Every structure is written in structure tokens, then in C-alpha cells.
mmCIF file of C-alpha atoms in Angstrom:
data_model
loop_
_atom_site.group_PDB
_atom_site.id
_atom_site.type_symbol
_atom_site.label_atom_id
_atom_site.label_comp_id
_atom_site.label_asym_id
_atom_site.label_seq_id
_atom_site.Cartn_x
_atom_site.Cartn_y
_atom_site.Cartn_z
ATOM 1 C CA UNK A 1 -24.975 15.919 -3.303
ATOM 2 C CA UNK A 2 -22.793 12.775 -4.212
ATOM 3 C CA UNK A 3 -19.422 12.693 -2.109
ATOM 4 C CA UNK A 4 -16.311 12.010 -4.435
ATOM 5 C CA UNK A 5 -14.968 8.582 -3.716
ATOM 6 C CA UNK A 6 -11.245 8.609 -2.461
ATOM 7 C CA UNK A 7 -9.344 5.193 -2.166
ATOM 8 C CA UNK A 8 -6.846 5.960 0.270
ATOM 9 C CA UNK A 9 -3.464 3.905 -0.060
ATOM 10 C CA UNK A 10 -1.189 3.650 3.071
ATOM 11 C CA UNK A 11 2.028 3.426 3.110
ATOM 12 C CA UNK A 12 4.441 1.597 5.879
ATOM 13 C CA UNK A 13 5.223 5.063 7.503
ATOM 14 C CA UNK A 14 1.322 5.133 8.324
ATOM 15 C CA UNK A 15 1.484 1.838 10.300
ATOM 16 C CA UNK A 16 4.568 1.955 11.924
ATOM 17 C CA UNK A 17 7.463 4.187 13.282
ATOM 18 C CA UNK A 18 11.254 3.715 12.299
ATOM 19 C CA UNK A 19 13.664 4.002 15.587
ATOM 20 C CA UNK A 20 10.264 1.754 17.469
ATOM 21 C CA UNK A 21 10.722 -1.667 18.602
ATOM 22 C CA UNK A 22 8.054 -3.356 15.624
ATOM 23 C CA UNK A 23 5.395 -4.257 18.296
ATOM 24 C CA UNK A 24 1.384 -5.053 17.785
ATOM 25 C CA UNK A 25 1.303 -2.296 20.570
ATOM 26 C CA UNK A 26 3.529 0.069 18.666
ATOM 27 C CA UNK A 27 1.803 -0.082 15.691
ATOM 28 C CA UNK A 28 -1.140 0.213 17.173
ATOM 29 C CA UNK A 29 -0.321 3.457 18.567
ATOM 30 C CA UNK A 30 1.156 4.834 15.226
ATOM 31 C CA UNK A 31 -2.380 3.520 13.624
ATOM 32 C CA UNK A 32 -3.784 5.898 16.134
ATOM 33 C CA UNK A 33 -2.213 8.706 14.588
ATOM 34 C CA UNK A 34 -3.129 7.679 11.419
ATOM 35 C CA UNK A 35 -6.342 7.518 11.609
ATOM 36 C CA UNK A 36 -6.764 11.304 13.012
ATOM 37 C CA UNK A 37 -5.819 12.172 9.181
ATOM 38 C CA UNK A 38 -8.030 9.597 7.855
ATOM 39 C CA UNK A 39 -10.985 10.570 9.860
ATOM 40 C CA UNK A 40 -10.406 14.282 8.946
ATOM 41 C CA UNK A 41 -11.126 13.641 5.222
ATOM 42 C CA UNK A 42 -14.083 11.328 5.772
ATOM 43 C CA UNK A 43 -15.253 14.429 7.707
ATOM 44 C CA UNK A 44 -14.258 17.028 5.430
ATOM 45 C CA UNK A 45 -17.307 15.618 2.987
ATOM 46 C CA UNK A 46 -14.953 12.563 1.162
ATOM 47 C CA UNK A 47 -16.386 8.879 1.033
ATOM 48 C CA UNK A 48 -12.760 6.994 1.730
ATOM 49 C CA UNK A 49 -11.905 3.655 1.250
ATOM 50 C CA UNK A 50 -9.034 2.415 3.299
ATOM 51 C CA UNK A 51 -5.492 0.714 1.359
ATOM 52 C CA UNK A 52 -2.771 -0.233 2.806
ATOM 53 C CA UNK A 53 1.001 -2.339 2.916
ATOM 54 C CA UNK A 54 1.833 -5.210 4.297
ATOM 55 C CA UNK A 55 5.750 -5.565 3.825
ATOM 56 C CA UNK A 56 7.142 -5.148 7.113
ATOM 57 C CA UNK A 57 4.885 -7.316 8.851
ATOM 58 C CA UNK A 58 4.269 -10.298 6.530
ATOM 59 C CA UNK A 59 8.511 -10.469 6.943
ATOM 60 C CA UNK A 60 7.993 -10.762 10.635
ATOM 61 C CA UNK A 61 5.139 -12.896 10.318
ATOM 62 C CA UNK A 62 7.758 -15.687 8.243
ATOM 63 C CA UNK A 63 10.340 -15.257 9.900
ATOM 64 C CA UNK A 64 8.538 -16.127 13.020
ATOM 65 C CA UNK A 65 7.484 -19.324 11.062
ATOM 66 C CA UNK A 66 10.995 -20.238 9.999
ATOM 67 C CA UNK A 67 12.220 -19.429 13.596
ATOM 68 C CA UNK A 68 8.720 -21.683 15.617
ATOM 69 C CA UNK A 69 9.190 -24.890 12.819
ATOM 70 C CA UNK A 70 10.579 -26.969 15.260
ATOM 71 C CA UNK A 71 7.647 -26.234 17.295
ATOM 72 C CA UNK A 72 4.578 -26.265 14.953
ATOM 73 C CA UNK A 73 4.326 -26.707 11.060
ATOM 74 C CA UNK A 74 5.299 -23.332 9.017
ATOM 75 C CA UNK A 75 2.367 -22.045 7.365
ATOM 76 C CA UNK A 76 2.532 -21.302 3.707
ATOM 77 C CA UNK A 77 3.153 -18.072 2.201
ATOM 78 C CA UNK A 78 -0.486 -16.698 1.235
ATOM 79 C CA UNK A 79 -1.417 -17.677 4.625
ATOM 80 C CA UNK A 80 0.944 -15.466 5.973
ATOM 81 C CA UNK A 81 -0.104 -12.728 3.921
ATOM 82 C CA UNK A 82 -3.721 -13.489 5.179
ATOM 83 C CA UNK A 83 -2.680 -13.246 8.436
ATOM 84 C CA UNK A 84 -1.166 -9.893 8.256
ATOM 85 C CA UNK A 85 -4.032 -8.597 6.125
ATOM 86 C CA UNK A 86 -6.447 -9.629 8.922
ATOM 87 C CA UNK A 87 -4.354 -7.781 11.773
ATOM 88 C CA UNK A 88 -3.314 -4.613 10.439
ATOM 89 C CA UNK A 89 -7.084 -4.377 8.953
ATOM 90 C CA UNK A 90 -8.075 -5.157 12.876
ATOM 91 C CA UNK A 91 -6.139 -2.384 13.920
ATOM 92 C CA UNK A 92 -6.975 0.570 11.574
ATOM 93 C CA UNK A 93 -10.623 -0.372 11.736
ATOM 94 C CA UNK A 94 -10.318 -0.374 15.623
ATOM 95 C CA UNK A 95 -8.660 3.225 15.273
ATOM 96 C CA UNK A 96 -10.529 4.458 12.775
ATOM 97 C CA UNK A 97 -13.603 3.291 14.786
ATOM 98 C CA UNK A 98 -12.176 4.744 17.983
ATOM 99 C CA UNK A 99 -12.037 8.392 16.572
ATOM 100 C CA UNK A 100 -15.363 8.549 15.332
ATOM 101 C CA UNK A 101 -16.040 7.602 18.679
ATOM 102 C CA UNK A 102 -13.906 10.218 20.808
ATOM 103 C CA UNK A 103 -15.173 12.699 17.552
ATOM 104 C CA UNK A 104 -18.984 11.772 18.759
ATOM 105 C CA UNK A 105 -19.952 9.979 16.045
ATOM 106 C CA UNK A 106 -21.011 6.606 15.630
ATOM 107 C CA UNK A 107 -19.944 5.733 11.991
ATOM 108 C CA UNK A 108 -19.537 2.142 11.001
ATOM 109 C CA UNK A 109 -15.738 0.539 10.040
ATOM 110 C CA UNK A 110 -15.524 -2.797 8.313
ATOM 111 C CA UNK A 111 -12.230 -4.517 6.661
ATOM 112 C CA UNK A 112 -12.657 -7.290 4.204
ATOM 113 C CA UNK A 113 -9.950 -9.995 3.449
ATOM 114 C CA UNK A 114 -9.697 -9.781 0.344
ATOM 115 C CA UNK A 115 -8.459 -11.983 -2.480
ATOM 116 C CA UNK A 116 -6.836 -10.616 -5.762
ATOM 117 C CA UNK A 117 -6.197 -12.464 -9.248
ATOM 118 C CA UNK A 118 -2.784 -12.777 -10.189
ATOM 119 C CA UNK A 119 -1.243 -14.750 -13.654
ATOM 120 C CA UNK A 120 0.460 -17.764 -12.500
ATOM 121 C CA UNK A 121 2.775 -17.356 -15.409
ATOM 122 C CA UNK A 122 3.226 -13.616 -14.187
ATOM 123 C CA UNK A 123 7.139 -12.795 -14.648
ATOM 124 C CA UNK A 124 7.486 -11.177 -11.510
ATOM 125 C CA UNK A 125 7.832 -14.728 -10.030
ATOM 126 C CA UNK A 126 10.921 -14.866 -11.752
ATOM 127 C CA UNK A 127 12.208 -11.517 -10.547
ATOM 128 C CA UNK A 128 11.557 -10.981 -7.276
ATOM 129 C CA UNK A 129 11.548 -7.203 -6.830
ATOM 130 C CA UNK A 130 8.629 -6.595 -3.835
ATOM 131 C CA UNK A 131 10.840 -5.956 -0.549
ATOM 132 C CA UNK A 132 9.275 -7.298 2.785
ATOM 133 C CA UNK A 133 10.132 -7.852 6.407
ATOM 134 C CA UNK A 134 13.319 -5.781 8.066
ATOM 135 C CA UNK A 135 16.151 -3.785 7.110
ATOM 136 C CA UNK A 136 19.515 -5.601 7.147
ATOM 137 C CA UNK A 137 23.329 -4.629 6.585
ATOM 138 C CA UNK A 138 25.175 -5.911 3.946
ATOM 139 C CA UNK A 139 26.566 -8.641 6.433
ATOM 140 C CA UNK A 140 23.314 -9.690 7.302
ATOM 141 C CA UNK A 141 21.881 -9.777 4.225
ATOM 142 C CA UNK A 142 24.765 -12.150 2.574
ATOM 143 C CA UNK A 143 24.574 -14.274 5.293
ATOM 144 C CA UNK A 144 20.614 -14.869 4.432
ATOM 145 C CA UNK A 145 21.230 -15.300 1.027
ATOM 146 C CA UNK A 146 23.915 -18.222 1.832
ATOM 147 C CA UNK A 147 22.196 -19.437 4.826
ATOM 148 C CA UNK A 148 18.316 -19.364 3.871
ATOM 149 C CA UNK A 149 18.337 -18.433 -0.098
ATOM 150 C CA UNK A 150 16.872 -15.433 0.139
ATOM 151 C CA UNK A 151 16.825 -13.042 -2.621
ATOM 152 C CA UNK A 152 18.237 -9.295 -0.790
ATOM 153 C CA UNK A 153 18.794 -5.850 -2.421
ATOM 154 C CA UNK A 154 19.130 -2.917 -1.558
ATOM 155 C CA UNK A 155 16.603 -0.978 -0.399
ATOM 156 C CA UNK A 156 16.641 2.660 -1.925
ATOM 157 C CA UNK A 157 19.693 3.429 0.298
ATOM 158 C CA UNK A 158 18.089 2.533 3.302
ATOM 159 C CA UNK A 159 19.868 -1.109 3.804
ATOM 160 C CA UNK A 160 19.658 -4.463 2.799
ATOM 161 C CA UNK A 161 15.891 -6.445 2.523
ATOM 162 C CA UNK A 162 14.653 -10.046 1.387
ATOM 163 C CA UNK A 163 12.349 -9.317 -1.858
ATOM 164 C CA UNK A 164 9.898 -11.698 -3.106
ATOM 165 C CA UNK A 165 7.603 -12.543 -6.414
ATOM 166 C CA UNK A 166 5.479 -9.300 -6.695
ATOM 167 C CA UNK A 167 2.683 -10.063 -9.562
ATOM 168 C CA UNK A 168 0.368 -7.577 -11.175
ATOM 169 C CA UNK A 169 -3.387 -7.455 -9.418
ATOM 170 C CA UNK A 170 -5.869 -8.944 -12.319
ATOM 171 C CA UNK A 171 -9.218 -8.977 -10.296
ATOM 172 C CA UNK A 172 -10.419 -8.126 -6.968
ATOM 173 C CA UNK A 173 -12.557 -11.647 -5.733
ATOM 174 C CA UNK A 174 -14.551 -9.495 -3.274
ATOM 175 C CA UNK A 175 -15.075 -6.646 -5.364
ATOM 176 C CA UNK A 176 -19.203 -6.808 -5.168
ATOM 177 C CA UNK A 177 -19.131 -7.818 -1.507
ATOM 178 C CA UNK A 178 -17.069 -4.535 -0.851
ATOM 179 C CA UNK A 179 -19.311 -2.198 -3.120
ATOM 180 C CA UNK A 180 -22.352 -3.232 -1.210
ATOM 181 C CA UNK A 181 -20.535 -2.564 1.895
ATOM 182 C CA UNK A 182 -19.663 0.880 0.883
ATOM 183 C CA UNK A 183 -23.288 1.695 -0.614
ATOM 184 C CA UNK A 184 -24.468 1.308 2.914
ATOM 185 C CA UNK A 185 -22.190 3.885 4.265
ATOM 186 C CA UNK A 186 -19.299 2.340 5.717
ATOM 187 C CA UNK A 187 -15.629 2.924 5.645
ATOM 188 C CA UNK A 188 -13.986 -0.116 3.981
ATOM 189 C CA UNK A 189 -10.454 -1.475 4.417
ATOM 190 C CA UNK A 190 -9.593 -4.149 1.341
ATOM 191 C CA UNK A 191 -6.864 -5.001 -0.484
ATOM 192 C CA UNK A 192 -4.555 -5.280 2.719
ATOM 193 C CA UNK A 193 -1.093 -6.171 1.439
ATOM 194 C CA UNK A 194 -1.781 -5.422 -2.114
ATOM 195 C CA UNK A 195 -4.685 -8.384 -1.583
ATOM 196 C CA UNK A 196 -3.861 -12.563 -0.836
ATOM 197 C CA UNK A 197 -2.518 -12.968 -4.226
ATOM 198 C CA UNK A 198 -4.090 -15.981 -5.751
ATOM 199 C CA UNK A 199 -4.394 -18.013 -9.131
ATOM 200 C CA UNK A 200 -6.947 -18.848 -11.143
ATOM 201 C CA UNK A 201 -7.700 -22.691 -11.605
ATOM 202 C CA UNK A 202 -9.313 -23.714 -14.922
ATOM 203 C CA UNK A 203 -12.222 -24.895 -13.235
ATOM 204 C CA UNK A 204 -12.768 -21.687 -11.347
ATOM 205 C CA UNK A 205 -11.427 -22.489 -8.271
ATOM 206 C CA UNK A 206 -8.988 -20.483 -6.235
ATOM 207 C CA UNK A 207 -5.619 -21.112 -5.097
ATOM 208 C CA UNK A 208 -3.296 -19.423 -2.867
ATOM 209 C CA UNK A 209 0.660 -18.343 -4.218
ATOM 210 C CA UNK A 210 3.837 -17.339 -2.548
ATOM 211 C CA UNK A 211 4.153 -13.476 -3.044
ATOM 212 C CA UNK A 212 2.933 -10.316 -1.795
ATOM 213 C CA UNK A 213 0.924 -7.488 -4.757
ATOM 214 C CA UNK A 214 2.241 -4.366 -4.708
ATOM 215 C CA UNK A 215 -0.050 -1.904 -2.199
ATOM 216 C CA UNK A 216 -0.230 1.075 -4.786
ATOM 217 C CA UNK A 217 -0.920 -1.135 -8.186
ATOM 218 C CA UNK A 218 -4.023 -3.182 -6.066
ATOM 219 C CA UNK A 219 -4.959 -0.016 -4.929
ATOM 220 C CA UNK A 220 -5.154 1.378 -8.358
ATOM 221 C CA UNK A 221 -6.788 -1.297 -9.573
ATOM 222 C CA UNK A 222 -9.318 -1.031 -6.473
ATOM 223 C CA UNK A 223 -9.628 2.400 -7.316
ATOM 224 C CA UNK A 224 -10.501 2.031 -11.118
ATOM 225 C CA UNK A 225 -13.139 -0.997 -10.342
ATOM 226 C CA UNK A 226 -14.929 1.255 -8.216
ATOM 227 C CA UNK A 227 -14.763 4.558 -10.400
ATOM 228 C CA UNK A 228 -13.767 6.370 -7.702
ATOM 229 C CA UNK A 229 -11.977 10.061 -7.939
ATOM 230 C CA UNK A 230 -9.048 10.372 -6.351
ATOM 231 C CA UNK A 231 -6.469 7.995 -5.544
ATOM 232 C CA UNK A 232 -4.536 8.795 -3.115
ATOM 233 C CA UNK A 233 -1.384 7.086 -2.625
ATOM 234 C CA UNK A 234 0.483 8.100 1.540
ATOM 235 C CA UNK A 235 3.895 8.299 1.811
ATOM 236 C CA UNK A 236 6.507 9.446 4.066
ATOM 237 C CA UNK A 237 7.132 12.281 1.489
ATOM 238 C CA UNK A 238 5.376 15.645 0.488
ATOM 239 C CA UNK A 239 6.051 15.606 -2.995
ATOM 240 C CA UNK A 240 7.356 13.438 -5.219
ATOM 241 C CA UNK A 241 11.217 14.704 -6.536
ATOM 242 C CA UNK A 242 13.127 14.162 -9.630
ATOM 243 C CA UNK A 243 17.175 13.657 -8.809
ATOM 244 C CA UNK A 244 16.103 12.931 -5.345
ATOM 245 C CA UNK A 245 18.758 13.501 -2.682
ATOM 246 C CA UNK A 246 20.873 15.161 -5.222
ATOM 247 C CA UNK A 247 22.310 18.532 -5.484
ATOM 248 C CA UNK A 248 19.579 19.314 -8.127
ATOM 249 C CA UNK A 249 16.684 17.584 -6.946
ATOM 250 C CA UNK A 250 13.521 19.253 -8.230
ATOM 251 C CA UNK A 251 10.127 18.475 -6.267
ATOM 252 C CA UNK A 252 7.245 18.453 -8.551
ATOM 253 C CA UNK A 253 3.710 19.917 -7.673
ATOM 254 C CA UNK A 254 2.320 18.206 -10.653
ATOM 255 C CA UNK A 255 2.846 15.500 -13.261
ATOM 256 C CA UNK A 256 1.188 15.176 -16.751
ATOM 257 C CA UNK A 257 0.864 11.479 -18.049
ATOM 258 C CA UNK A 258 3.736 12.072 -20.695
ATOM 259 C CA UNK A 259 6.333 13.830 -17.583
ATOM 260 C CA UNK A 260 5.746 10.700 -15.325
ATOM 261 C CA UNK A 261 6.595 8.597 -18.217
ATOM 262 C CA UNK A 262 9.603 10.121 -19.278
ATOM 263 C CA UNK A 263 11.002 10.051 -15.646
ATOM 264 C CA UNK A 264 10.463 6.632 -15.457
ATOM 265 C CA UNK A 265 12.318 5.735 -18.383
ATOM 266 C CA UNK A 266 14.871 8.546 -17.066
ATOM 267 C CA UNK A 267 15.308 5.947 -14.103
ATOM 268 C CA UNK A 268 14.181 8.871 -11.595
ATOM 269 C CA UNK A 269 11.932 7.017 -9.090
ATOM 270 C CA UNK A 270 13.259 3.969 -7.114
ATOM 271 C CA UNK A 271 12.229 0.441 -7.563
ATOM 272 C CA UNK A 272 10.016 -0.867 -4.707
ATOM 273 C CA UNK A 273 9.674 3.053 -3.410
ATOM 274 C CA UNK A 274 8.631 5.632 -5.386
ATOM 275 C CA UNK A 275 8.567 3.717 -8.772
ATOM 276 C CA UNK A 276 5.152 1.671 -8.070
ATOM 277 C CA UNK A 277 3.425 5.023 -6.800
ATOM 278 C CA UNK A 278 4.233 6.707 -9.851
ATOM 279 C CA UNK A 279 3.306 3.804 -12.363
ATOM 280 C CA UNK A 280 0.250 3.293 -10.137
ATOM 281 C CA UNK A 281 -1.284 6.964 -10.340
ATOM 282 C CA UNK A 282 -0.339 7.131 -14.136
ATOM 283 C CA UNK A 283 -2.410 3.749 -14.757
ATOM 284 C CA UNK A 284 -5.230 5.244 -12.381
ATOM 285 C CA UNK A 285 -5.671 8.430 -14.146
ATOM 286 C CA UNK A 286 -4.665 7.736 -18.277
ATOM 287 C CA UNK A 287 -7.647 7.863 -20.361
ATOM 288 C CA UNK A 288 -9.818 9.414 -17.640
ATOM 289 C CA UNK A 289 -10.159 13.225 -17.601
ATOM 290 C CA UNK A 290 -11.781 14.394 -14.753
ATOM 291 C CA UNK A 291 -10.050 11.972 -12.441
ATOM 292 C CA UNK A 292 -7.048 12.376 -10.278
ATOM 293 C CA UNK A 293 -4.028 10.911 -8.433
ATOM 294 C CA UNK A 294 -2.134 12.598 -5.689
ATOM 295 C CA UNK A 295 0.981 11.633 -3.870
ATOM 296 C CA UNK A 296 1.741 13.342 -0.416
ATOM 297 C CA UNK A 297 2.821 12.432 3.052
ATOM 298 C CA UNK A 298 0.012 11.374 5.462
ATOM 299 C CA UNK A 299 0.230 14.913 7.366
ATOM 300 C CA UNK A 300 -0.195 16.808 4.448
ATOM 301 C CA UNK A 301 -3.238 14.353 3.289
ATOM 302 C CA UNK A 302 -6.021 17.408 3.607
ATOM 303 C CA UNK A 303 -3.721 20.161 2.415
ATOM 304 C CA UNK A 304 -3.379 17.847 -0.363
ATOM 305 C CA UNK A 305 -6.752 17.671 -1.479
ATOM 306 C CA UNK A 306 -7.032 21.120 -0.885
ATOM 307 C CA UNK A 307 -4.541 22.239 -3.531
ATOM 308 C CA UNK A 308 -1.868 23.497 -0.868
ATOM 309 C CA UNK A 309 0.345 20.565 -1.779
ATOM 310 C CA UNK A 310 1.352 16.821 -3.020
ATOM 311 C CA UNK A 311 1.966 15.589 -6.581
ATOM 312 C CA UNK A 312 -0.997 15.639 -8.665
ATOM 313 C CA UNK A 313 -0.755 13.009 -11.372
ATOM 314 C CA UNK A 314 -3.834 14.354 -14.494
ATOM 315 C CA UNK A 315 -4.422 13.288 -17.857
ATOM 316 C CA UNK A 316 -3.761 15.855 -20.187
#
């Protein structure tokens, strides 16, 4: 019998804890934890293909640049992105690997850098809107805006971050390479950070750009080019909620195509938070009966698939 296909979207709760000092070691650890839920679903019958952010730690990643350029040239943008990419892969292939192992299995883990297509004349390089890096106060983030020219917002009332260009995935580069890979059997992480976002020369030839994809829109697309599903979008929420945090907030155990839509016009879900979930399931799932999204917190990941909670986003 043919296991369904999951693509399995992480969010930054799954990597890394708020209240911890943002360590490789600390993250590590979470990983560890993250993968027990992971593991669980590949076991539960589900072929899974691993997602995930990058926001936090492509932030840290330039500001330790900016901070070392007196020491050694800054590296560009896309490189930074690669660079994150290739270490959190490193990590939840190491922990996914690791609990096969303590689970007495021997199942093979792979991550692929991967490369996604973006439009160079995409307008999201003219709004910013894709937050990365830390939290800051209002103080702080002023200060960056005078002192280094970032572009800060606020953060769905959670405090102040630096946003950057945040372009629409067009095409996954690796996408054959990684449906080999998971023809064989293995348990593939791509699209790290939403992908390296790169352009398209006229000649064919690739080139790196300053800004990091959304994780849940190149996981959609990931999703769609491999016909998986279910695409499951972790987050550090059960359900998703109209009037969140209000006095008549209303969580939702299911979303037709036409609810999700009018929410988001209704200004419901939060730019940069739950807004890009949302869009991303309704893309995944329009014009595809049969298939599914679901939105849940990584804990209640099985439960989810199980019917016993999560949003599930369906086209009817």
C-alpha cells in the first residue's frame, strides 16, 4: 500500500525555545524534541518530508557579519541564508537520524540545499514584510533604523524586528534531485529558509538575491510539485483563531477555501504570523479535492492527523 506523502513545515518554535540563550547547543536540544514528533508520524505509516524557517538564525548569522567586518569581509545576503539552511538542516537530520537510532531503526536522513526561483521584479523587494533575526523594543528598534537603515515593525505584539524583501517561490532548482532522493526511501529536508532565493538570468544561469522566501509559501509550493497529501504547516498554536487574543476569539477546527478567504480580507490573521500559513494551505489545497492542509502546534502533530485536532484547510 502507497504511504500518503506529508510535507512537514516547521515553524521557529520547533527549532528553538523563547526565554533560551539562542545557542547551536540550545537549538540543538530543542531539535531533539522535535524530532520525537517527527519520527512518530514517519512511524505511524506517513512518508514526511522535512520544511522548515530560517528567520531567527539568518538575523544572527548578519548581524554577526556586520559586527566581524572589521575582521573579515561580510558575506552577502543569500550566502547567509545558505549558511543557515546548511546548519539547521545539519541539525534536524542529525536528530532525526539519532531517534531512529535510539527507536532501533536504521532509516536514512538527507537535507538538500536547495535553491528556489524568485522574480527579480517581485514587489516584495519593495516592501519588506518577512521578519528575521531578534526581538527588539521600540528603543532598539529606532535606534537600528537611524543607525543601520533597517526596516523594523512590529512583530504581532511580540516586539520590534528588522524585516526584509520576502518574494514569492517560482521553482524549486533541486526539485528532481530531491524526488529521487525520496523514491529511495529517505526522509528529506529542502527548502530550508523558504529555499536560497535566487533569480533567473536570461541565459539560464543562477544568481543569488538579498531576501529570505517565506517557510510556509516554499513549502506549499514544495508540497504541490511533489503531489503530496497533506501539508502540514507547525506552529506554536493548536488551532488557528479568528479575533485572536480578543474577548471573542473563536478557534476554528476547520476552514473551507471561501472562510479562509473572507478572514483574510477581514484582516483576521497577522502579517508575517499566521497570515502566510493561512494563504499557504488555501493555495495548497484550491482546486484539489482529496487533498488537505492542517495547521496545529508540533505536540498536537499526530492528534492532528488523527482528526482529534488542528485547522483543516479543504476544498469544498
Amino acid at each position: 500500500m502507497k504511504k500518503e506523502k506529508i510535507v512537514i513545515a516547521l515553524g521557529g518554535n520547533a527549532l528553538e525555545k523563547e526565554g533560551i540563550p539562542a545557542t547551536a547547543e540550545s537549538q540543538l536540544e530543542t531539535i531533539r524534541e522535535t524530532v520525537r514528533y517527527v519520527v512518530d508520524i514517519i512511524e505511524d505509516g506517513y512518508q514526511v518530508i522535512v520544511a522548515h524557517g530560517n528567520g531567527p538564525q539568518v538575523g544572527r548569522i548578519v548581524l554577526q557579519n556586520e559586527g566581524a567586518a572589521h575582521l573579515t569581509p561580510s558575506l552577502p545576503f543569500d550566502v547567509c541564508g545558505a549558511m543557515s539552511q546548511g546548519y539547521i538542516g545539519y541539525h534536524i537530520q542529525q536528530g532525526i537520524k539519532n531517534e531512529f537510532k535510539r527507536r532501533g531503526k536504521d532509516n536514512g536522513v538527507i537535507s538538500v540545499v536547495t535553491q528556489v526561483v524568485v522574480d527579480q521584479n517581485d514587489p516584495g523587494f519593495k516592501n519588506p514584510t518577512k521578519p528575521i533575526g531578534p526581538f527588539y523594543s521600540e528603543e532598539e528598534a529606532r535606534k537600528l533604523e537611524i543607525e543601520k537603515g533597517y526596516n523594523v515593525v512590529e512583530d504581532a505584539g511580540r516586539g520590534y524586528r528588522r524585516v526584509v524583501a520576502s518574494p514569492k517561490p517560482l521553482q524549486i532548482v533541486e526539485l528532481e534531485g530531491i524526488k529521487t532522493l525520496i523514491d529511495t526511501g529517505l526522509t528529506v529536508i529542502t527548502v530550508g529558509g523558504g529555499g536560497i532565493p535566487v533569480i533567473k538570468r536570461d541565459d539560464g544561469t543562477l544568481e543569488g538575491v538579498a531576501a529570505v522566501i517565506d517557510k510556509d509559501l516554499a513549502s506549499e509550493k514544495l508540497a504541490k510539485d511533489l503531489d503530496a497529501d497533506v501539508l502540514f504547516i507547525l506552529t506554536a498554536v493548536e488551532q488557528v483563531a479568528i479575533n485572536f487574543n480578543k474577548p471573542n476569539e473563536k478557534w476554528l477546527s476547520e476552514l473551507t477555501i471561501a472562510e479562509a478567504e473572507k478572514y483574510i480580507t477581514e484582516g483576521h490573521f497577522a502579517p508575517g504570523s499566521m497570515l502566510p500559513k493561512v494563504m499557504a494551505a488555501v493555495d495548497f489545497v484550491k482546486g484539489r479535492p482529496g487533498k488537505k492542509a492542517i495547521i496545529t502546534s508540533l505536540e498536537g502533530a499526530l492528534r492532528a492527523l488523527q482528526g482529534e485536532t488542528g485547522t483543516v484547510i479543504i476544498d469544498r
